[in-house]
């Protein structure tokens, strides 16, 4: 029997079972569990810590890879910790969608100084609000700037 030094062997065995379940998940299984369709959208975002005492101490900017009603895949230049809460702002859409409280569900390094971050929104949004502004003046320029970061991940 596998046990940990603190005597919580059942917790450790449960974690090993959960790890086995995760390893059995394929990309197709994960996609099938999503509750809403993802929209490929490159737009600039700002990520700030979700706790009040640090909300304005740290600010990360990045670009979305995709957005759905329940979350977003974001590329950042620094890693964040899975499980932590953040406020996400869509910089080019701040007037239609305010800051969104979200939880980091994964963070992995794509390449040096580029991290793919999965964010799950606490409340669903309507991604069509982001799509409706794609053709407005200025949005194309910001999308081009965002492509600079996303092109790093495709190398």
Short mmCIF file of N, CA and C in Angstrom, two decimals:
data_model
loop_
_atom_site.label_atom_id
_atom_site.label_comp_id
_atom_site.label_asym_id
_atom_site.label_seq_id
_atom_site.Cartn_x
_atom_site.Cartn_y
_atom_site.Cartn_z
N UNK A 1 0.85 -1.19 0.00
CA UNK A 1 0.00 0.00 0.00
C UNK A 1 0.89 1.25 0.00
N UNK A 2 0.50 2.23 -0.80
CA UNK A 2 1.24 3.48 -0.87
C UNK A 2 0.68 4.43 0.16
N UNK A 3 1.55 4.99 0.98
CA UNK A 3 1.11 5.96 1.97
C UNK A 3 2.02 7.17 1.92
N UNK A 4 1.53 8.27 2.44
CA UNK A 4 2.37 9.45 2.52
C UNK A 4 2.90 9.59 3.93
N UNK A 5 3.90 10.42 4.16
CA UNK A 5 4.50 10.52 5.50
C UNK A 5 3.56 11.07 6.55
N UNK A 6 2.43 11.64 6.17
CA UNK A 6 1.51 12.22 7.13
C UNK A 6 0.37 11.29 7.49
N UNK A 7 0.42 10.04 6.97
CA UNK A 7 -0.59 9.05 7.33
C UNK A 7 -1.89 9.16 6.58
N UNK A 8 -1.93 9.89 5.48
CA UNK A 8 -3.15 10.04 4.68
C UNK A 8 -3.09 9.17 3.44
N UNK A 9 -2.84 7.88 3.61
CA UNK A 9 -2.68 6.97 2.49
C UNK A 9 -3.87 6.95 1.56
N UNK A 10 -5.09 7.04 2.11
CA UNK A 10 -6.28 7.03 1.27
C UNK A 10 -6.31 8.23 0.33
N UNK A 11 -5.89 9.40 0.84
CA UNK A 11 -5.85 10.60 0.01
C UNK A 11 -4.87 10.42 -1.14
N UNK A 12 -3.73 9.83 -0.85
CA UNK A 12 -2.72 9.63 -1.87
C UNK A 12 -3.19 8.62 -2.91
N UNK A 13 -3.84 7.54 -2.48
CA UNK A 13 -4.37 6.56 -3.43
C UNK A 13 -5.46 7.18 -4.29
N UNK A 14 -6.28 8.03 -3.68
CA UNK A 14 -7.31 8.72 -4.45
C UNK A 14 -6.71 9.63 -5.50
N UNK A 15 -5.61 10.29 -5.13
CA UNK A 15 -4.93 11.16 -6.09
C UNK A 15 -4.33 10.35 -7.23
N UNK A 16 -3.79 9.17 -6.91
CA UNK A 16 -3.24 8.31 -7.97
C UNK A 16 -4.34 7.83 -8.91
N UNK A 17 -5.51 7.51 -8.36
CA UNK A 17 -6.64 7.11 -9.21
C UNK A 17 -7.06 8.27 -10.12
N UNK A 18 -7.11 9.47 -9.55
CA UNK A 18 -7.48 10.63 -10.34
C UNK A 18 -6.46 10.88 -11.45
N UNK A 19 -5.17 10.69 -11.13
CA UNK A 19 -4.13 10.86 -12.14
C UNK A 19 -4.32 9.85 -13.27
N UNK A 20 -4.64 8.62 -12.91
CA UNK A 20 -4.89 7.61 -13.94
C UNK A 20 -6.06 7.99 -14.83
N UNK A 21 -7.13 8.53 -14.24
CA UNK A 21 -8.27 8.98 -15.02
C UNK A 21 -7.87 10.09 -15.98
N UNK A 22 -7.07 11.03 -15.50
CA UNK A 22 -6.62 12.13 -16.35
C UNK A 22 -5.78 11.63 -17.51
N UNK A 23 -4.95 10.64 -17.26
CA UNK A 23 -4.10 10.12 -18.32
C UNK A 23 -4.90 9.39 -19.38
N UNK A 24 -6.09 8.90 -19.02
CA UNK A 24 -6.93 8.20 -19.99
C UNK A 24 -7.71 9.17 -20.86
N UNK A 25 -7.84 10.41 -20.41
CA UNK A 25 -8.57 11.41 -21.21
C UNK A 25 -7.79 11.72 -22.47
N UNK A 26 -8.48 11.73 -23.57
CA UNK A 26 -7.88 12.13 -24.83
C UNK A 26 -8.37 13.53 -25.17
N UNK A 27 -7.77 14.13 -26.16
CA UNK A 27 -8.23 15.45 -26.59
C UNK A 27 -9.70 15.39 -27.00
N UNK A 28 -10.11 14.30 -27.65
CA UNK A 28 -11.50 14.17 -28.08
C UNK A 28 -12.44 14.10 -26.88
N UNK A 29 -12.04 13.38 -25.82
CA UNK A 29 -12.88 13.28 -24.63
C UNK A 29 -13.02 14.63 -23.95
N UNK A 30 -11.95 15.37 -23.90
CA UNK A 30 -11.99 16.70 -23.30
C UNK A 30 -12.89 17.63 -24.11
N UNK A 31 -12.76 17.58 -25.44
CA UNK A 31 -13.60 18.41 -26.30
C UNK A 31 -15.07 18.06 -26.14
N UNK A 32 -15.39 16.78 -25.96
CA UNK A 32 -16.78 16.36 -25.83
C UNK A 32 -17.40 16.87 -24.53
N UNK A 33 -16.59 17.15 -23.51
CA UNK A 33 -17.10 17.62 -22.22
C UNK A 33 -17.37 19.12 -22.21
N UNK A 34 -16.91 19.85 -23.20
CA UNK A 34 -17.13 21.29 -23.22
C UNK A 34 -18.60 21.59 -23.43
N UNK A 35 -19.09 22.57 -22.69
CA UNK A 35 -20.51 22.89 -22.74
C UNK A 35 -20.85 23.91 -23.81
N UNK A 36 -19.86 24.58 -24.36
CA UNK A 36 -20.14 25.57 -25.40
C UNK A 36 -19.03 25.54 -26.45
N UNK A 37 -19.40 25.98 -27.63
CA UNK A 37 -18.47 25.96 -28.76
C UNK A 37 -17.39 27.04 -28.59
N UNK A 38 -16.18 26.69 -28.98
CA UNK A 38 -15.06 27.65 -28.91
C UNK A 38 -14.97 28.42 -30.21
N UNK A 39 -14.64 29.70 -30.08
CA UNK A 39 -14.49 30.59 -31.22
C UNK A 39 -13.02 31.01 -31.28
N UNK A 40 -12.38 30.77 -32.43
CA UNK A 40 -11.00 31.23 -32.59
C UNK A 40 -11.01 32.74 -32.69
N UNK A 41 -10.37 33.39 -31.73
CA UNK A 41 -10.38 34.84 -31.68
C UNK A 41 -9.07 35.31 -31.07
N UNK A 42 -8.39 36.21 -31.75
CA UNK A 42 -7.16 36.80 -31.25
C UNK A 42 -7.46 38.22 -30.81
N UNK A 43 -7.47 38.42 -29.51
CA UNK A 43 -7.70 39.75 -28.97
C UNK A 43 -6.85 39.92 -27.71
N UNK A 44 -6.46 41.14 -27.44
CA UNK A 44 -5.60 41.42 -26.29
C UNK A 44 -6.38 41.31 -24.99
N UNK A 45 -5.71 40.76 -23.97
CA UNK A 45 -6.33 40.63 -22.66
C UNK A 45 -5.38 41.11 -21.57
N UNK A 46 -5.97 41.46 -20.43
CA UNK A 46 -5.21 41.80 -19.23
C UNK A 46 -5.65 40.83 -18.14
N UNK A 47 -4.70 40.27 -17.41
CA UNK A 47 -4.98 39.33 -16.34
C UNK A 47 -4.41 39.90 -15.04
N UNK A 48 -5.27 40.00 -14.02
CA UNK A 48 -4.87 40.50 -12.71
C UNK A 48 -5.29 39.48 -11.64
N UNK A 49 -4.55 39.43 -10.53
CA UNK A 49 -4.93 38.51 -9.44
C UNK A 49 -6.36 38.78 -8.97
N UNK A 50 -7.04 37.71 -8.56
CA UNK A 50 -8.43 37.83 -8.13
C UNK A 50 -8.61 38.25 -6.69
N UNK A 51 -7.55 38.18 -5.88
CA UNK A 51 -7.70 38.60 -4.48
C UNK A 51 -7.50 40.10 -4.36
N UNK A 52 -8.30 40.70 -3.51
CA UNK A 52 -8.33 42.17 -3.40
C UNK A 52 -6.98 42.77 -3.00
N UNK A 53 -6.22 42.09 -2.16
CA UNK A 53 -4.97 42.67 -1.67
C UNK A 53 -3.88 42.75 -2.73
N UNK A 54 -4.00 41.99 -3.80
CA UNK A 54 -2.98 42.01 -4.86
C UNK A 54 -3.54 42.40 -6.22
N UNK A 55 -4.76 42.78 -6.28
CA UNK A 55 -5.42 43.01 -7.57
C UNK A 55 -4.68 43.98 -8.46
N UNK A 56 -4.09 45.02 -7.91
CA UNK A 56 -3.43 46.02 -8.73
C UNK A 56 -1.91 45.96 -8.63
N UNK A 57 -1.39 44.96 -7.94
CA UNK A 57 0.06 44.81 -7.81
C UNK A 57 0.70 44.19 -9.06
N UNK A 58 -0.01 43.27 -9.68
CA UNK A 58 0.53 42.53 -10.83
C UNK A 58 -0.46 42.65 -11.97
N UNK A 59 0.06 42.87 -13.16
CA UNK A 59 -0.78 42.93 -14.35
C UNK A 59 -0.05 42.23 -15.49
N UNK A 60 -0.67 41.20 -16.03
CA UNK A 60 -0.11 40.49 -17.17
C UNK A 60 -0.96 40.79 -18.39
N UNK A 61 -0.32 40.97 -19.53
CA UNK A 61 -1.07 41.13 -20.77
C UNK A 61 -0.73 39.97 -21.68
N UNK A 62 -1.70 39.61 -22.49
CA UNK A 62 -1.51 38.50 -23.40
C UNK A 62 -2.52 38.57 -24.53
N UNK A 63 -2.76 37.41 -25.13
CA UNK A 63 -3.68 37.34 -26.26
C UNK A 63 -4.48 36.05 -26.15
N UNK A 64 -5.73 36.11 -26.57
CA UNK A 64 -6.55 34.90 -26.55
C UNK A 64 -6.22 34.04 -27.77
N UNK A 65 -6.33 32.74 -27.58
CA UNK A 65 -6.25 31.81 -28.70
C UNK A 65 -7.67 31.41 -29.11
N UNK A 66 -8.53 31.24 -28.12
CA UNK A 66 -9.95 31.00 -28.38
C UNK A 66 -10.75 31.43 -27.16
N UNK A 67 -12.06 31.59 -27.39
CA UNK A 67 -12.97 32.02 -26.33
C UNK A 67 -14.26 31.24 -26.49
N UNK A 68 -14.86 30.85 -25.38
CA UNK A 68 -16.18 30.25 -25.40
C UNK A 68 -17.01 30.95 -24.34
N UNK A 69 -18.25 30.54 -24.20
CA UNK A 69 -19.10 31.14 -23.17
C UNK A 69 -18.61 30.85 -21.76
N UNK A 70 -17.85 29.76 -21.60
CA UNK A 70 -17.44 29.36 -20.27
C UNK A 70 -15.97 29.54 -19.94
N UNK A 71 -15.17 29.97 -20.93
CA UNK A 71 -13.74 30.13 -20.64
C UNK A 71 -12.96 30.59 -21.84
N UNK A 72 -11.64 30.63 -21.66
CA UNK A 72 -10.77 31.11 -22.73
C UNK A 72 -9.40 30.45 -22.62
N UNK A 73 -8.78 30.29 -23.75
CA UNK A 73 -7.39 29.87 -23.81
C UNK A 73 -6.59 31.13 -24.10
N UNK A 74 -5.61 31.42 -23.23
CA UNK A 74 -4.86 32.67 -23.30
C UNK A 74 -3.38 32.35 -23.36
N UNK A 75 -2.63 33.13 -24.13
CA UNK A 75 -1.18 33.03 -24.15
C UNK A 75 -0.60 34.19 -23.37
N UNK A 76 0.25 33.87 -22.39
CA UNK A 76 0.90 34.87 -21.54
C UNK A 76 2.40 34.67 -21.59
N UNK A 77 3.15 35.71 -21.23
CA UNK A 77 4.61 35.60 -21.20
C UNK A 77 5.14 35.11 -19.87
N UNK A 78 4.26 34.99 -18.86
CA UNK A 78 4.65 34.47 -17.54
C UNK A 78 3.64 33.41 -17.12
N UNK A 79 4.09 32.43 -16.34
CA UNK A 79 3.15 31.39 -15.88
C UNK A 79 2.28 31.90 -14.73
N UNK A 80 1.12 31.28 -14.59
CA UNK A 80 0.25 31.52 -13.45
C UNK A 80 -0.06 30.16 -12.83
N UNK A 81 -0.54 30.17 -11.62
CA UNK A 81 -0.74 28.94 -10.87
C UNK A 81 -2.16 28.41 -11.08
N UNK A 82 -2.26 27.15 -11.50
CA UNK A 82 -3.57 26.51 -11.64
C UNK A 82 -4.27 26.51 -10.29
N UNK A 83 -5.55 26.83 -10.32
CA UNK A 83 -6.34 26.91 -9.10
C UNK A 83 -6.54 28.33 -8.61
N UNK A 84 -5.65 29.24 -9.00
CA UNK A 84 -5.78 30.64 -8.58
C UNK A 84 -6.88 31.35 -9.38
N UNK A 85 -7.45 32.37 -8.75
CA UNK A 85 -8.48 33.18 -9.38
C UNK A 85 -7.87 34.46 -9.94
N UNK A 86 -8.44 34.92 -11.05
CA UNK A 86 -7.95 36.11 -11.73
C UNK A 86 -9.12 36.92 -12.26
N UNK A 87 -8.85 38.20 -12.51
CA UNK A 87 -9.78 39.04 -13.25
C UNK A 87 -9.23 39.17 -14.66
N UNK A 88 -10.06 38.84 -15.63
CA UNK A 88 -9.69 38.90 -17.04
C UNK A 88 -10.44 40.04 -17.71
N UNK A 89 -9.70 40.88 -18.45
CA UNK A 89 -10.32 41.97 -19.21
C UNK A 89 -9.96 41.80 -20.67
N UNK A 90 -10.96 41.91 -21.53
CA UNK A 90 -10.73 41.94 -22.98
C UNK A 90 -10.49 43.40 -23.33
N UNK A 91 -9.26 43.77 -23.59
CA UNK A 91 -8.88 45.18 -23.72
C UNK A 91 -9.60 45.89 -24.86
N UNK A 92 -9.84 45.19 -25.96
CA UNK A 92 -10.51 45.83 -27.09
C UNK A 92 -12.03 45.80 -26.96
N UNK A 93 -12.52 45.21 -25.88
CA UNK A 93 -13.97 45.05 -25.70
C UNK A 93 -14.40 45.44 -24.29
N UNK A 94 -13.63 46.30 -23.64
CA UNK A 94 -13.89 46.66 -22.24
C UNK A 94 -15.26 47.31 -22.06
N UNK A 95 -15.77 47.99 -23.08
CA UNK A 95 -17.06 48.66 -22.95
C UNK A 95 -18.23 47.70 -23.08
N UNK A 96 -18.04 46.53 -23.70
CA UNK A 96 -19.13 45.57 -23.85
C UNK A 96 -19.05 44.42 -22.84
N UNK A 97 -17.83 44.05 -22.47
CA UNK A 97 -17.63 42.98 -21.48
C UNK A 97 -16.65 43.50 -20.45
N UNK A 98 -17.12 43.65 -19.24
CA UNK A 98 -16.24 44.14 -18.17
C UNK A 98 -15.28 43.06 -17.71
N UNK A 99 -14.65 43.29 -16.56
CA UNK A 99 -13.74 42.30 -16.02
C UNK A 99 -14.52 41.04 -15.63
N UNK A 100 -13.90 39.90 -15.91
CA UNK A 100 -14.54 38.61 -15.65
C UNK A 100 -13.70 37.87 -14.61
N UNK A 101 -14.35 37.41 -13.56
CA UNK A 101 -13.67 36.58 -12.58
C UNK A 101 -13.54 35.17 -13.16
N UNK A 102 -12.33 34.64 -13.12
CA UNK A 102 -12.10 33.32 -13.70
C UNK A 102 -11.07 32.56 -12.87
N UNK A 103 -11.01 31.26 -13.09
CA UNK A 103 -10.06 30.41 -12.37
C UNK A 103 -9.15 29.74 -13.38
N UNK A 104 -7.88 29.72 -13.09
CA UNK A 104 -6.91 29.05 -13.95
C UNK A 104 -7.07 27.54 -13.75
N UNK A 105 -7.36 26.83 -14.84
CA UNK A 105 -7.51 25.38 -14.73
C UNK A 105 -6.30 24.63 -15.29
N UNK A 106 -5.43 25.35 -16.01
CA UNK A 106 -4.17 24.74 -16.45
C UNK A 106 -3.22 25.84 -16.91
N UNK A 107 -1.94 25.54 -16.82
CA UNK A 107 -0.91 26.42 -17.33
C UNK A 107 0.25 25.55 -17.77
N UNK A 108 0.65 25.69 -19.01
CA UNK A 108 1.78 24.90 -19.49
C UNK A 108 2.65 25.75 -20.40
N UNK A 109 3.94 25.45 -20.38
CA UNK A 109 4.88 26.19 -21.20
C UNK A 109 4.78 25.66 -22.64
N UNK A 110 4.57 26.58 -23.57
CA UNK A 110 4.50 26.23 -24.98
C UNK A 110 5.89 26.33 -25.58
N UNK A 111 6.58 27.38 -25.21
CA UNK A 111 7.99 27.57 -25.55
C UNK A 111 8.54 28.60 -24.58
N UNK A 112 9.82 28.90 -24.70
CA UNK A 112 10.45 29.82 -23.77
C UNK A 112 9.67 31.14 -23.70
N UNK A 113 9.23 31.50 -22.51
CA UNK A 113 8.50 32.74 -22.23
C UNK A 113 7.14 32.83 -22.91
N UNK A 114 6.53 31.70 -23.25
CA UNK A 114 5.16 31.67 -23.76
C UNK A 114 4.43 30.54 -23.04
N UNK A 115 3.34 30.90 -22.34
CA UNK A 115 2.59 29.94 -21.55
C UNK A 115 1.13 29.93 -22.00
N UNK A 116 0.62 28.74 -22.23
CA UNK A 116 -0.78 28.56 -22.58
C UNK A 116 -1.54 28.39 -21.27
N UNK A 117 -2.56 29.22 -21.07
CA UNK A 117 -3.32 29.23 -19.83
C UNK A 117 -4.78 28.99 -20.14
N UNK A 118 -5.36 27.99 -19.48
CA UNK A 118 -6.80 27.74 -19.61
C UNK A 118 -7.52 28.42 -18.47
N UNK A 119 -8.44 29.32 -18.80
CA UNK A 119 -9.21 30.05 -17.79
C UNK A 119 -10.68 29.67 -17.88
N UNK A 120 -11.26 29.36 -16.75
CA UNK A 120 -12.68 29.02 -16.68
C UNK A 120 -13.42 30.18 -16.03
N UNK A 121 -14.40 30.74 -16.74
CA UNK A 121 -15.15 31.88 -16.23
C UNK A 121 -16.08 31.44 -15.10
N UNK A 122 -16.25 32.29 -14.10
CA UNK A 122 -17.18 32.01 -13.01
C UNK A 122 -18.62 32.17 -13.48
N UNK A 123 -18.84 33.04 -14.46
CA UNK A 123 -20.17 33.24 -15.04
C UNK A 123 -20.00 33.25 -16.56
N UNK A 124 -20.89 32.56 -17.25
CA UNK A 124 -20.80 32.50 -18.70
C UNK A 124 -20.96 33.87 -19.34
N UNK A 125 -20.30 34.03 -20.47
CA UNK A 125 -20.42 35.26 -21.26
C UNK A 125 -20.98 34.89 -22.63
N UNK A 126 -21.31 35.90 -23.40
CA UNK A 126 -21.77 35.70 -24.78
C UNK A 126 -20.61 36.07 -25.70
N UNK A 127 -19.92 35.07 -26.30
CA UNK A 127 -18.76 35.38 -27.14
C UNK A 127 -19.12 36.20 -28.38
N UNK A 128 -20.40 36.24 -28.75
CA UNK A 128 -20.78 37.03 -29.92
C UNK A 128 -20.52 38.52 -29.67
N UNK A 129 -20.48 38.95 -28.41
CA UNK A 129 -20.15 40.35 -28.10
C UNK A 129 -18.71 40.67 -28.51
N UNK A 130 -17.85 39.66 -28.49
CA UNK A 130 -16.47 39.86 -28.92
C UNK A 130 -16.36 39.83 -30.43
N UNK A 131 -17.13 38.98 -31.06
CA UNK A 131 -17.07 38.84 -32.52
C UNK A 131 -17.67 40.03 -33.24
N UNK A 132 -18.67 40.65 -32.65
CA UNK A 132 -19.36 41.75 -33.32
C UNK A 132 -18.47 42.97 -33.52
N UNK A 133 -17.37 43.09 -32.79
CA UNK A 133 -16.51 44.26 -32.89
C UNK A 133 -15.27 44.01 -33.72
N UNK A 134 -15.13 42.84 -34.33
CA UNK A 134 -13.92 42.49 -35.07
C UNK A 134 -13.57 43.49 -36.18
N UNK A 135 -14.59 44.04 -36.83
CA UNK A 135 -14.34 44.86 -38.00
C UNK A 135 -14.29 46.36 -37.71
N UNK A 136 -14.38 46.74 -36.45
CA UNK A 136 -14.33 48.16 -36.13
C UNK A 136 -12.91 48.69 -36.28
N UNK A 137 -12.76 49.99 -36.62
CA UNK A 137 -11.43 50.57 -36.75
C UNK A 137 -10.64 50.40 -35.46
N UNK A 138 -9.38 50.09 -35.60
CA UNK A 138 -8.52 49.93 -34.44
C UNK A 138 -8.43 48.48 -33.97
N UNK A 139 -9.50 47.72 -34.12
CA UNK A 139 -9.50 46.33 -33.68
C UNK A 139 -8.52 45.53 -34.52
N UNK A 140 -8.48 45.77 -35.81
CA UNK A 140 -7.56 45.02 -36.69
C UNK A 140 -6.11 45.30 -36.31
N UNK A 141 -5.81 46.55 -35.97
CA UNK A 141 -4.44 46.90 -35.56
C UNK A 141 -4.06 46.15 -34.29
N UNK A 142 -4.97 46.13 -33.30
CA UNK A 142 -4.68 45.42 -32.05
C UNK A 142 -4.60 43.92 -32.28
N UNK A 143 -5.40 43.40 -33.19
CA UNK A 143 -5.34 41.97 -33.50
C UNK A 143 -3.98 41.62 -34.10
N UNK A 144 -3.45 42.53 -34.93
CA UNK A 144 -2.12 42.29 -35.51
C UNK A 144 -1.06 42.27 -34.42
N UNK A 145 -1.18 43.18 -33.44
CA UNK A 145 -0.25 43.20 -32.32
C UNK A 145 -0.36 41.90 -31.53
N UNK A 146 -1.58 41.42 -31.34
CA UNK A 146 -1.79 40.19 -30.61
C UNK A 146 -1.20 39.01 -31.35
N UNK A 147 -1.22 39.02 -32.68
CA UNK A 147 -0.65 37.92 -33.46
C UNK A 147 0.83 37.78 -33.24
N UNK A 148 1.53 38.87 -32.85
CA UNK A 148 2.96 38.77 -32.57
C UNK A 148 3.22 37.75 -31.47
N UNK A 149 2.42 37.78 -30.40
CA UNK A 149 2.58 36.84 -29.30
C UNK A 149 2.12 35.45 -29.72
N UNK A 150 0.98 35.35 -30.41
CA UNK A 150 0.47 34.04 -30.77
C UNK A 150 1.35 33.36 -31.80
N UNK A 151 2.07 34.12 -32.62
CA UNK A 151 2.96 33.51 -33.59
C UNK A 151 4.14 32.82 -32.92
N UNK A 152 4.50 33.29 -31.73
CA UNK A 152 5.59 32.65 -30.98
C UNK A 152 5.21 31.22 -30.63
N UNK A 153 3.94 31.01 -30.30
CA UNK A 153 3.51 29.70 -29.86
C UNK A 153 3.43 28.71 -31.03
N UNK A 154 3.33 29.20 -32.25
CA UNK A 154 3.20 28.31 -33.39
C UNK A 154 4.55 27.88 -33.95
N UNK A 155 5.64 28.41 -33.40
CA UNK A 155 6.98 28.05 -33.88
C UNK A 155 7.33 26.62 -33.52
#
